[in-house]
Amino acid sequence: MNEPPEGRAPVTETSGGVTLRGLGVSPGLAAGPVCRMEDSTRLLDGHWAAAEPHVEAGTAVRALEQASRALAELAERAAEPEARAILEAQSFIAADPLLQESVRANALDGMHAPDAITAACAHHREALVTAGGYFAERAADLDDIRNRAIAAARNLPMSAIPDPGHPFVLVADDLSPADTITLDPATVLAVITEKGGPTSHTAILARARGVPAVVACRGARELRDGTRVAVDGALGEVRTGVGEAEAAEVRWRSAEIRARLRASAGPGRTADGHPVKLLLNIGSAADLDTEVSAEGVGLFRTEFLFLDRRSAPEMDEQVAAYEAVFRALPGDRVVVRTLDAGTDKPLPFLGLPEETNPALGVRGLRVVRARPDVLDTQLDAIAAAARATGVRPWVMAPMVTTVAEVADFARRARSRGIVDVGAMVEVPAAALRASRLLAELDFLSIGTNDLSQYTCAVDRQHGELADLLDPWQPALLRLVAECADAGRRAGKPVGVCGEAAADPLLAPVLAGLGVTSLSMSALSVPAVREALAGRTLAECERAARSALEADDPAEARSRAG
Ligand code: PEP
Ligand code: MG
C-alpha cells in the first residue's frame, strides 16, 4: 500500500463524503459514477473441464501467441510512440520461446492451460524481479501478458476495461499500458489508480490522451461501483458523496475550462509579460500533428527511432526522420536529444554487456564510451537534416555527469557545424556543477523524471514510493534552483522538459526559480499557459521562495498556492 504523500492526510471526511488524495498526474476535472476494473482473479474463477495434457498444452501455447498478436496489433494502432514501444516490447515477451516452452511443459505435466500459463509467468516474473533494475520493471508487463493469455485460453475478453453503457470514472489497482491506450476518452471520464507513480506508463499515456488521472490514490480500492465521485487530475483529489447538482457543476466547469484551453494561444508569459517559452515533447514528426499552439519543440526523444532494431538505423533513415520534424516545426525552436539508451530503453544492437543495476550503469551519453560511432553518426545525421532544411537545431546529450563528458560532447557536435549545444540535467552531480557545465555549453534542460529518481534514490517506475518522486519535493526544487541560478549568471537558457513542466500549479514556481522554458506533451500546454498568465513574475518568485523553504511536497504546494 502506498504511503500518502508526506504531510497530506490520505482521506478527509466531510459531511457529504470523503476526499481521497493521491498524485494528480493528468490535469482536468470530471464527475461521474465509479466503475471498477475487474480484478484479474476473475480469470481464475470457476471450473474448466479437464482435457488431455497435449490438448491443454496446445491451448496454452496458442493463447500466448494470441496475446502476443493482440499486443502487436495494439502497438500498430497506437498513436503515441511511447505506447507503441511499450506494447511492442510486451508482444515480444509473449512470443518468447522460453516462456512458451515452460507453459507447454507445465500443461504436459497435467496442469490446465490457465494454471500452466500462471505458473510459467510466475516463474519468469520471479527471475525478472531477482534480476532487478530494468528487468524488475518488466515484471508488471508479464502480469498483463499472463492475464491476456488466460483470457484467450478461456475465451474471455482480453481487456478488463468495463463497458457499463454510460460514461464513468475508471477505478483500478493499476492499469497496463495496453489498457491505458485502449481507453476511450468519450466514455472514460477520469482514471483513479491505487498504485502507479507520476512517471508510470499510466500517467504518461493518460496525459497524452487528455484523460484526467489520479495515481497512488490510497483508498481507491474501497470505492464501489456506482459511487458518484468528483476528480481533480491536477490537485490529485477524489471526492465521494457528490450530488447530481454538484456533478453537473463540475461537468460545466470542466467543459468551460476545456473550451478556454482550446482557445488559448500565444507565447508563454507571466501576467506582467515575462517570457517563459512553451515547448513540446515529441518522439516523431507525427506528434506535431496537433491543434495546440506552442513555440517549438523542447525535447525530441530520438530513441524511438532506435528501439526494437537489430542494427542502428542507417544515416539516410535518420536524416529523413529529423528532416520530417524540422519541416513540421511549430515556432522557431527544436531541441534534439541524442540517443538516450539503457534502463527503460535497452537497445540490443548496441551489444552492451548485461548490468546488475542498469539505472546506474551505461545509460544515455555514457554509451559513447563503448560505441562512439553511434553518437557520431547521429550527430552527422542531425547536421545534414539542418543543412537540408535551413533549421538551426539545438542539440543536447542525455544523462551527463561531468564537465569532461559535456566538453567531449560539445566538441563532437560543434565539429559538425552544430551551433547550439546543451545537456540534460538528470543527475544531481550535473545540477551541482551547472555553472561549470554551462562554461562548455549553450543551454541546459532539466529532466525532472530522472533527476527525481536519482535525487531521492527511487526507481522512477516504483508505485509504492511514488510520494518520493513527487516533483514538489523541496530537494528537487533546490537542484532546479541551482541550475536556473547558474543559467542566470551565465546569461544562458535553462529549461525543464520532465513531467514536472506539465504541472500547471508548479509552472509558476519553476518560472519563479528562473527557468526559461517549459516543455511538455501538447495537451498540457494550454493549462500551463493559463497558469503562467495568472501571476506576475514577482508573484512567481515569491511562490518559488516559499516552496523552497517547505519541508515536504504538501507544504511546498500549499505555500506556493
Ligand atoms: C527526464 O528524465 O525527465 C526526461 C525528460 O527524459 P526521459 O523521460 O526520456 O528519461
Ligand atoms: Mg531522462
XYZ file of C-alpha atoms and ligand atoms in Angstrom:
572
model
C 0.000 0.000 0.000
C 1.255 3.495 -0.810
C 2.072 5.825 1.985
C 0.283 9.122 1.400
C 2.466 11.923 0.104
C 4.175 13.268 3.209
C 2.109 15.617 5.302
C -1.101 15.092 3.351
C -3.878 13.240 5.069
C -4.833 10.443 2.682
C -8.518 10.646 3.498
C -10.538 13.553 4.846
C -14.118 13.034 5.990
C -16.587 15.749 5.094
C -20.297 15.802 5.812
C -21.171 14.651 2.322
C -18.441 12.029 1.898
C -14.679 11.646 1.909
C -11.808 13.154 -0.040
C -9.095 10.722 -1.139
C -5.739 12.135 -2.063
C -3.177 10.794 -4.464
C -0.930 12.267 -7.110
C -2.614 14.303 -9.817
C -0.809 13.220 -12.984
C -3.129 14.309 -15.779
C -4.947 17.631 -15.285
C -8.677 18.100 -15.772
C -11.935 17.891 -13.834
C -14.523 15.159 -14.106
C -17.525 13.865 -12.191
C -19.394 10.655 -12.674
C -20.140 7.186 -11.335
C -17.298 4.844 -10.476
C -16.893 1.673 -12.449
C -14.225 -0.655 -11.172
C -11.946 -2.593 -13.392
C -12.485 -6.255 -12.852
C -9.917 -7.908 -10.682
C -7.689 -10.282 -12.613
C -8.650 -13.058 -10.183
C -11.906 -13.273 -12.216
C -9.811 -15.064 -14.803
C -9.182 -17.976 -12.479
C -12.737 -18.192 -11.099
C -14.906 -21.144 -11.891
C -14.082 -24.594 -13.146
C -12.992 -25.770 -16.514
C -13.386 -29.188 -17.993
C -10.306 -31.392 -17.932
C -8.750 -32.162 -21.289
C -5.857 -34.290 -22.445
C -2.497 -32.783 -21.434
C -1.405 -32.309 -25.040
C -4.718 -30.506 -25.784
C -4.193 -28.243 -22.763
C -0.600 -27.624 -23.915
C -1.833 -26.628 -27.381
C -4.483 -24.313 -25.886
C -1.963 -22.672 -23.554
C 0.667 -22.012 -26.214
C -1.936 -20.754 -28.718
C -3.269 -18.409 -26.011
C 0.199 -16.905 -25.517
C 0.550 -16.485 -29.285
C -2.858 -14.818 -29.399
C -1.824 -12.426 -26.612
C 1.376 -11.614 -28.495
C -0.550 -10.898 -31.724
C -3.148 -8.775 -29.923
C -0.407 -6.685 -28.310
C 1.367 -6.274 -31.662
C -1.917 -5.089 -33.217
C -2.449 -2.599 -30.407
C 1.129 -1.384 -30.945
C 0.419 -0.794 -34.613
C -2.681 1.263 -33.812
C -1.002 3.262 -31.030
C -0.704 6.925 -31.894
C 1.888 7.723 -29.230
C 5.422 6.437 -29.904
C 5.851 5.754 -26.175
C 2.822 3.455 -26.230
C 3.975 1.746 -29.405
C 7.385 0.934 -27.950
C 5.925 -0.419 -24.691
C 3.384 -2.626 -26.467
C 5.893 -3.942 -28.996
C 8.155 -4.976 -26.136
C 5.253 -6.785 -24.423
C 4.309 -8.576 -27.627
C 7.914 -9.684 -27.957
C 7.972 -11.107 -24.396
C 4.727 -13.035 -25.008
C 6.312 -14.650 -28.051
C 9.460 -15.664 -26.150
C 10.110 -19.368 -26.965
C 11.395 -19.981 -23.407
C 8.115 -18.772 -21.917
C 6.113 -20.867 -24.391
C 8.264 -23.906 -23.643
C 7.684 -23.679 -19.903
C 3.919 -23.210 -20.458
C 3.892 -26.330 -22.630
C 5.911 -28.352 -20.075
C 3.528 -27.350 -17.250
C 0.496 -28.437 -19.261
C 2.097 -31.736 -20.240
C 2.704 -32.269 -16.522
C -1.074 -32.212 -16.032
C -1.912 -28.545 -15.393
C -4.923 -26.867 -17.006
C -3.993 -24.248 -19.600
C -4.731 -21.228 -17.309
C -2.718 -22.789 -14.464
C 0.117 -23.674 -16.827
C 0.253 -20.052 -18.005
C 0.052 -18.689 -14.452
C 2.851 -20.929 -13.185
C 5.165 -20.222 -16.134
C 4.600 -16.471 -15.865
C 5.167 -16.571 -12.090
C 8.473 -18.356 -12.670
C 9.579 -15.800 -15.284
C 8.341 -12.973 -13.090
C 10.453 -14.139 -10.188
C 13.519 -14.302 -12.426
C 12.882 -10.727 -13.597
C 12.388 -9.402 -10.077
C 15.579 -11.150 -8.942
C 17.482 -9.626 -11.873
C 16.351 -6.189 -10.594
C 16.513 -2.789 -12.334
C 15.036 -2.648 -15.796
C 14.075 -6.331 -15.686
C 12.144 -5.901 -12.434
C 10.176 -3.080 -14.085
C 9.091 -5.519 -16.782
C 7.509 -7.807 -14.148
C 4.249 -5.831 -14.353
C 4.257 -6.322 -18.133
C 4.389 -10.050 -17.537
C 1.287 -9.856 -15.317
C -0.566 -8.223 -18.183
C 0.648 -10.848 -20.645
C -0.483 -13.596 -18.241
C -3.940 -12.058 -17.891
C -4.325 -11.686 -21.633
C -3.202 -15.245 -22.310
C -5.506 -16.722 -19.655
C -8.411 -14.703 -21.050
C -7.603 -16.045 -24.517
C -7.402 -19.623 -23.186
C -10.808 -19.202 -21.533
C -12.429 -17.351 -24.428
C -12.939 -14.252 -22.287
C -12.366 -10.663 -23.472
C -8.688 -9.747 -23.103
C -9.261 -6.287 -21.736
C -10.970 -5.946 -18.384
C -11.942 -2.301 -19.028
C -15.643 -2.253 -18.104
C -18.333 -1.207 -20.537
C -21.353 -0.157 -18.437
C -23.007 1.619 -21.379
C -22.569 5.139 -19.963
C -19.641 7.471 -19.186
C -17.810 6.527 -15.983
C -14.785 7.110 -13.774
C -12.494 4.105 -14.069
C -11.038 2.793 -10.821
C -8.283 0.182 -10.898
C -5.442 -1.123 -8.824
C -3.168 -0.225 -11.706
C -3.556 -0.103 -15.469
C -1.370 -1.844 -18.015
C -0.097 0.233 -20.955
C -2.329 -1.826 -23.253
C -5.419 -0.994 -21.186
C -4.479 2.680 -20.960
C -4.127 3.127 -24.689
C -7.474 1.488 -25.386
C -9.322 3.916 -23.079
C -11.938 5.876 -24.957
C -11.857 9.463 -23.611
C -15.522 9.800 -24.635
C -16.629 7.222 -22.048
C -13.787 7.138 -19.520
C -14.194 10.474 -17.734
C -11.179 10.007 -15.455
C -8.846 7.332 -14.127
C -8.053 6.633 -10.469
C -5.485 4.021 -9.514
C -4.401 2.755 -6.130
C -0.851 2.209 -7.422
C 1.335 3.904 -10.037
C 3.656 6.894 -9.934
C 3.926 10.246 -11.712
C 6.183 8.878 -14.434
C 4.478 5.488 -14.740
C 3.171 4.416 -18.119
C -0.397 5.014 -16.923
C 0.410 8.627 -16.073
C 2.258 9.410 -19.302
C -0.368 7.786 -21.517
C -3.386 9.249 -19.663
C -1.884 12.696 -20.077
C -1.208 12.084 -23.757
C -4.885 11.105 -24.194
C -6.253 14.019 -22.187
C -7.934 11.840 -19.541
C -7.748 13.339 -16.001
C -5.912 10.897 -13.746
C -5.009 10.452 -10.088
C -2.496 7.704 -9.258
C -1.117 6.360 -5.966
C -4.558 7.142 -4.548
C -4.811 5.401 -1.219
C -8.313 4.112 -0.580
C -9.272 3.908 -4.275
C -9.610 0.160 -3.795
C -12.570 0.745 -1.450
C -14.601 2.786 -3.973
C -17.699 0.876 -5.020
C -19.349 0.693 -8.437
C -21.906 3.445 -8.938
C -20.466 5.805 -6.253
C -20.554 9.297 -7.742
C -17.145 10.999 -7.431
C -15.566 14.283 -8.488
C -11.958 14.023 -9.700
C -9.387 16.796 -9.914
C -6.498 15.460 -12.004
C -4.266 18.454 -11.227
C -4.669 18.504 -7.442
C -4.862 14.717 -7.181
C -8.152 14.746 -5.287
C -11.141 12.414 -5.452
C -14.328 13.376 -3.611
C -17.164 10.997 -2.884
C -20.704 11.902 -1.821
C -21.114 14.155 -4.839
C -24.757 15.004 -5.590
C -26.212 15.391 -9.089
C -26.217 19.205 -8.879
C -22.558 19.270 -7.885
C -21.630 16.732 -10.583
C -23.382 18.909 -13.170
C -21.426 21.922 -11.941
C -18.107 20.029 -12.222
C -19.036 18.949 -15.753
C -19.934 22.527 -16.629
C -16.643 23.842 -15.204
C -14.729 21.118 -16.985
C -16.386 21.967 -20.343
C -15.734 25.659 -19.770
C -12.070 25.036 -18.903
C -11.638 22.819 -21.960
C -13.186 25.417 -24.258
C -10.998 28.117 -22.774
C -7.931 25.947 -23.120
C -8.744 25.089 -26.732
C -8.900 28.793 -27.487
C -5.668 29.504 -25.624
C -2.782 30.578 -27.848
C 0.229 32.840 -27.907
C 3.646 32.744 -26.299
C 4.118 31.714 -22.667
C 4.213 34.812 -20.455
C 3.564 35.780 -16.869
C 0.816 38.349 -16.205
C 3.397 41.142 -16.480
C 4.907 39.824 -19.710
C 7.986 37.883 -18.521
C 8.558 35.243 -21.251
C 8.694 31.504 -20.465
C 8.754 29.556 -23.715
C 6.152 26.794 -24.007
C 7.549 23.871 -25.970
C 6.509 20.342 -26.938
C 7.921 16.934 -26.013
C 7.782 14.694 -29.075
C 9.016 11.302 -30.293
C 8.485 11.841 -34.005
C 7.022 14.259 -36.556
C 3.584 12.630 -36.023
C 3.405 14.222 -32.562
C 3.442 17.665 -34.190
C 0.072 16.981 -35.766
C -1.809 18.884 -33.036
C -4.048 21.930 -32.834
C -2.310 23.129 -29.688
C -0.232 26.229 -30.249
C 3.345 26.052 -28.957
C 6.601 27.861 -29.555
C 8.632 24.898 -30.744
C 9.962 21.545 -29.583
C 11.793 21.379 -26.269
C 12.512 17.650 -26.274
C 12.711 15.476 -29.372
C 13.277 11.977 -27.922
C 15.150 10.355 -30.803
C 15.399 6.902 -29.236
C 12.049 5.852 -30.645
C 13.862 5.597 -33.971
C 16.296 3.115 -32.445
C 14.020 0.845 -30.390
C 13.381 -2.723 -31.488
C 16.204 -2.643 -34.014
C 18.715 -5.347 -34.723
C 21.132 -2.734 -36.079
C 21.345 1.040 -35.771
C 19.181 2.950 -38.264
C 21.211 3.978 -41.318
C 22.286 7.576 -41.776
C 19.684 8.186 -44.552
C 16.813 6.931 -42.419
C 17.892 9.159 -39.545
C 18.268 12.231 -41.778
C 14.730 11.658 -43.121
C 13.254 11.373 -39.620
C 14.975 14.550 -38.387
C 14.070 16.455 -41.554
C 10.410 15.477 -41.111
C 10.429 17.053 -37.644
C 12.331 20.162 -38.744
C 9.898 20.771 -41.631
C 6.770 20.353 -39.455
C 8.109 22.565 -36.667
C 5.790 24.999 -34.903
C 7.678 28.120 -33.767
C 11.397 28.594 -34.061
C 12.967 26.197 -31.576
C 13.783 22.500 -31.775
C 15.871 20.734 -29.173
C 17.054 17.327 -30.364
C 18.202 14.912 -27.687
C 20.766 12.393 -28.847
C 20.099 8.737 -28.199
C 19.140 8.006 -24.591
C 19.720 4.258 -24.311
C 19.753 1.993 -21.287
C 17.496 1.007 -18.358
C 13.949 1.678 -19.550
C 15.146 1.892 -23.162
C 17.500 -1.072 -23.749
C 18.864 -1.328 -27.282
C 20.125 -4.818 -28.092
C 22.064 -3.684 -31.178
C 24.468 -1.701 -29.017
C 25.867 -5.012 -27.773
C 26.411 -3.678 -24.259
C 27.042 -6.239 -21.514
C 24.258 -7.006 -19.035
C 24.425 -4.991 -15.849
C 23.153 -5.835 -12.382
C 21.893 -2.284 -11.872
C 21.331 -0.714 -15.289
C 19.805 2.518 -13.957
C 23.239 3.228 -12.503
C 25.131 1.831 -15.463
C 25.894 2.630 -19.082
C 22.966 4.963 -19.789
C 22.449 7.996 -22.006
C 25.655 9.749 -23.043
C 27.732 7.091 -21.261
C 27.121 4.804 -24.265
C 29.700 6.897 -26.119
C 32.408 5.133 -24.099
C 31.596 1.845 -25.815
C 30.035 2.990 -29.100
C 31.237 6.459 -30.182
C 30.263 5.552 -33.740
C 26.545 5.605 -32.836
C 26.717 9.168 -31.474
C 28.922 10.424 -34.318
C 26.549 9.057 -36.964
C 23.586 10.591 -35.208
C 25.276 13.999 -34.992
C 26.188 13.725 -38.710
C 22.524 12.987 -39.496
C 21.213 15.900 -37.390
C 23.704 18.260 -39.053
C 22.696 17.000 -42.519
C 18.976 17.490 -41.758
C 19.753 21.002 -40.500
C 21.573 21.876 -43.740
C 18.770 20.433 -45.879
C 16.014 22.381 -44.114
C 17.779 25.563 -43.033
C 16.622 24.915 -39.457
C 19.162 25.563 -36.671
C 18.567 22.757 -34.157
C 19.695 22.856 -30.557
C 21.276 19.507 -29.720
C 21.658 18.058 -26.232
C 23.065 14.973 -24.565
C 21.114 12.900 -22.019
C 22.369 11.707 -18.608
C 25.540 13.712 -18.290
C 27.528 13.766 -15.055
C 30.856 15.556 -15.525
C 32.376 18.597 -17.202
C 34.688 16.309 -19.221
C 31.680 14.464 -20.664
C 29.957 17.626 -21.856
C 33.218 19.075 -23.212
C 33.687 15.949 -25.339
C 30.047 16.045 -26.498
C 30.274 19.740 -27.373
C 33.471 19.157 -29.360
C 31.867 16.347 -31.389
C 28.725 18.414 -32.091
C 30.479 21.690 -32.923
C 32.961 19.998 -35.252
C 29.917 19.081 -37.348
C 28.628 22.627 -37.541
C 26.017 22.313 -34.772
C 25.983 25.725 -33.091
C 23.715 25.385 -30.050
C 24.928 22.554 -27.859
C 23.482 21.645 -24.470
C 22.895 18.859 -21.998
C 20.142 17.444 -19.861
C 20.441 17.724 -16.118
C 19.189 14.392 -14.817
C 21.920 13.522 -12.329
C 22.351 15.540 -9.111
C 26.109 15.800 -9.809
C 25.315 17.703 -13.005
C 22.909 20.067 -11.208
C 25.514 20.835 -8.568
C 28.051 21.641 -11.300
C 25.615 23.534 -13.554
C 27.820 26.627 -13.723
C 30.841 24.641 -14.855
C 28.774 22.701 -17.392
C 27.438 25.972 -18.796
C 31.004 27.166 -19.342
C 31.188 24.436 -22.016
C 27.597 24.600 -23.252
C 24.947 26.970 -24.609
C 21.954 25.725 -22.607
C 20.676 23.183 -20.071
C 17.404 21.279 -19.940
C 16.351 19.696 -16.666
C 14.918 16.173 -16.935
C 12.964 16.061 -13.701
C 11.827 12.448 -14.236
C 15.336 11.089 -13.884
C 16.528 13.890 -11.618
C 13.795 12.858 -9.102
C 14.788 9.216 -9.428
C 18.462 9.910 -8.728
C 17.911 12.629 -6.119
C 15.542 10.648 -3.932
C 17.046 7.243 -4.815
C 13.734 5.792 -6.010
C 13.187 3.819 -9.182
C 11.035 6.090 -11.368
C 8.571 3.252 -12.010
C 8.154 2.455 -8.314
C 4.473 2.896 -7.487
C 4.783 2.234 -3.772
C 7.321 5.040 -3.283
C 5.598 7.484 -5.628
C 5.448 10.199 -2.971
C 9.251 10.436 -3.047
C 9.103 11.024 -6.814
C 6.748 13.955 -6.366
C 8.244 16.858 -8.364
C 7.347 19.170 -5.466
C 9.992 17.516 -3.284
C 11.922 20.508 -1.955
C 15.272 18.770 -2.630
C 14.372 18.526 -6.322
C 13.271 22.173 -6.403
C 16.595 23.126 -4.764
C 18.509 21.433 -7.622
C 16.310 23.175 -10.207
C 17.102 26.489 -8.479
C 20.822 25.671 -8.621
C 20.642 25.179 -12.405
C 18.442 28.237 -13.011
C 20.805 30.441 -10.967
C 23.741 29.150 -12.991
C 21.834 29.975 -16.189
C 21.020 33.467 -14.979
C 24.664 34.148 -14.093
C 25.852 32.869 -17.478
C 23.030 34.529 -19.414
C 22.125 31.138 -20.910
C 18.733 29.390 -21.114
C 17.777 26.673 -18.635
C 14.526 24.818 -19.362
C 12.585 21.954 -17.802
C 11.473 19.086 -20.033
C 10.494 16.416 -17.485
C 6.885 15.765 -16.476
C 7.148 18.492 -13.794
C 6.893 21.078 -16.585
C 3.336 19.890 -17.311
C 2.055 20.637 -13.804
C 0.062 23.904 -14.008
C 0.496 24.544 -10.275
C 4.244 24.021 -10.451
C 4.834 26.029 -13.646
C 4.743 29.455 -11.920
C 7.144 28.119 -9.264
C 9.574 26.913 -11.956
C 9.304 30.295 -13.687
C 9.952 31.978 -10.330
C 13.051 29.831 -9.829
C 14.349 31.259 -13.113
C 13.552 28.506 -15.606
C 13.314 29.997 -19.114
C 11.248 27.335 -20.932
C 8.842 24.517 -20.111
C 8.482 21.536 -22.417
C 5.618 19.042 -22.205
C 3.169 16.956 -24.227
C 0.800 19.056 -26.354
C -2.315 18.566 -24.240
C -0.679 20.047 -21.153
C 0.348 23.315 -22.846
C -2.909 25.323 -22.541
C -3.295 24.798 -18.781
C 0.349 25.725 -18.181
C -0.048 28.822 -20.393
C -3.094 29.901 -18.360
C -1.328 29.252 -15.065
C 1.639 31.433 -16.044
C -0.612 34.195 -17.343
C -2.347 34.327 -13.950
C 0.722 35.509 -11.980
C 3.276 38.269 -12.219
C 6.966 37.382 -12.172
C 7.273 38.792 -8.641
C 4.422 36.504 -7.513
C 6.110 33.524 -9.190
C 9.365 34.372 -7.410
C 7.593 34.662 -4.068
C 5.909 31.279 -4.628
C 9.280 29.768 -5.554
C 10.997 31.098 -2.425
C 8.184 29.750 -0.234
C 8.226 26.328 -1.911
C 11.995 26.063 -1.396
C 11.537 26.633 2.329
C 8.990 23.820 2.714
C 9.863 20.522 4.361
C 7.752 18.297 2.152
C 5.770 18.372 -1.123
C 2.418 19.069 0.542
C 3.804 22.080 2.365
C 5.547 23.264 -0.810
C 2.247 23.078 -2.714
C 0.260 24.911 -0.112
C 2.935 27.585 0.417
C 3.109 28.191 -3.344
C -0.662 28.171 -3.896
C 13.532 13.121 -17.830
O 14.274 12.257 -17.330
O 12.931 13.979 -17.149
C 13.331 13.172 -19.291
C 12.661 14.153 -19.855
O 13.828 12.128 -20.009
P 13.069 10.721 -20.172
O 11.732 10.823 -19.504
O 13.002 10.470 -21.635
O 14.029 9.806 -19.455
Mg 15.534 11.048 -18.587
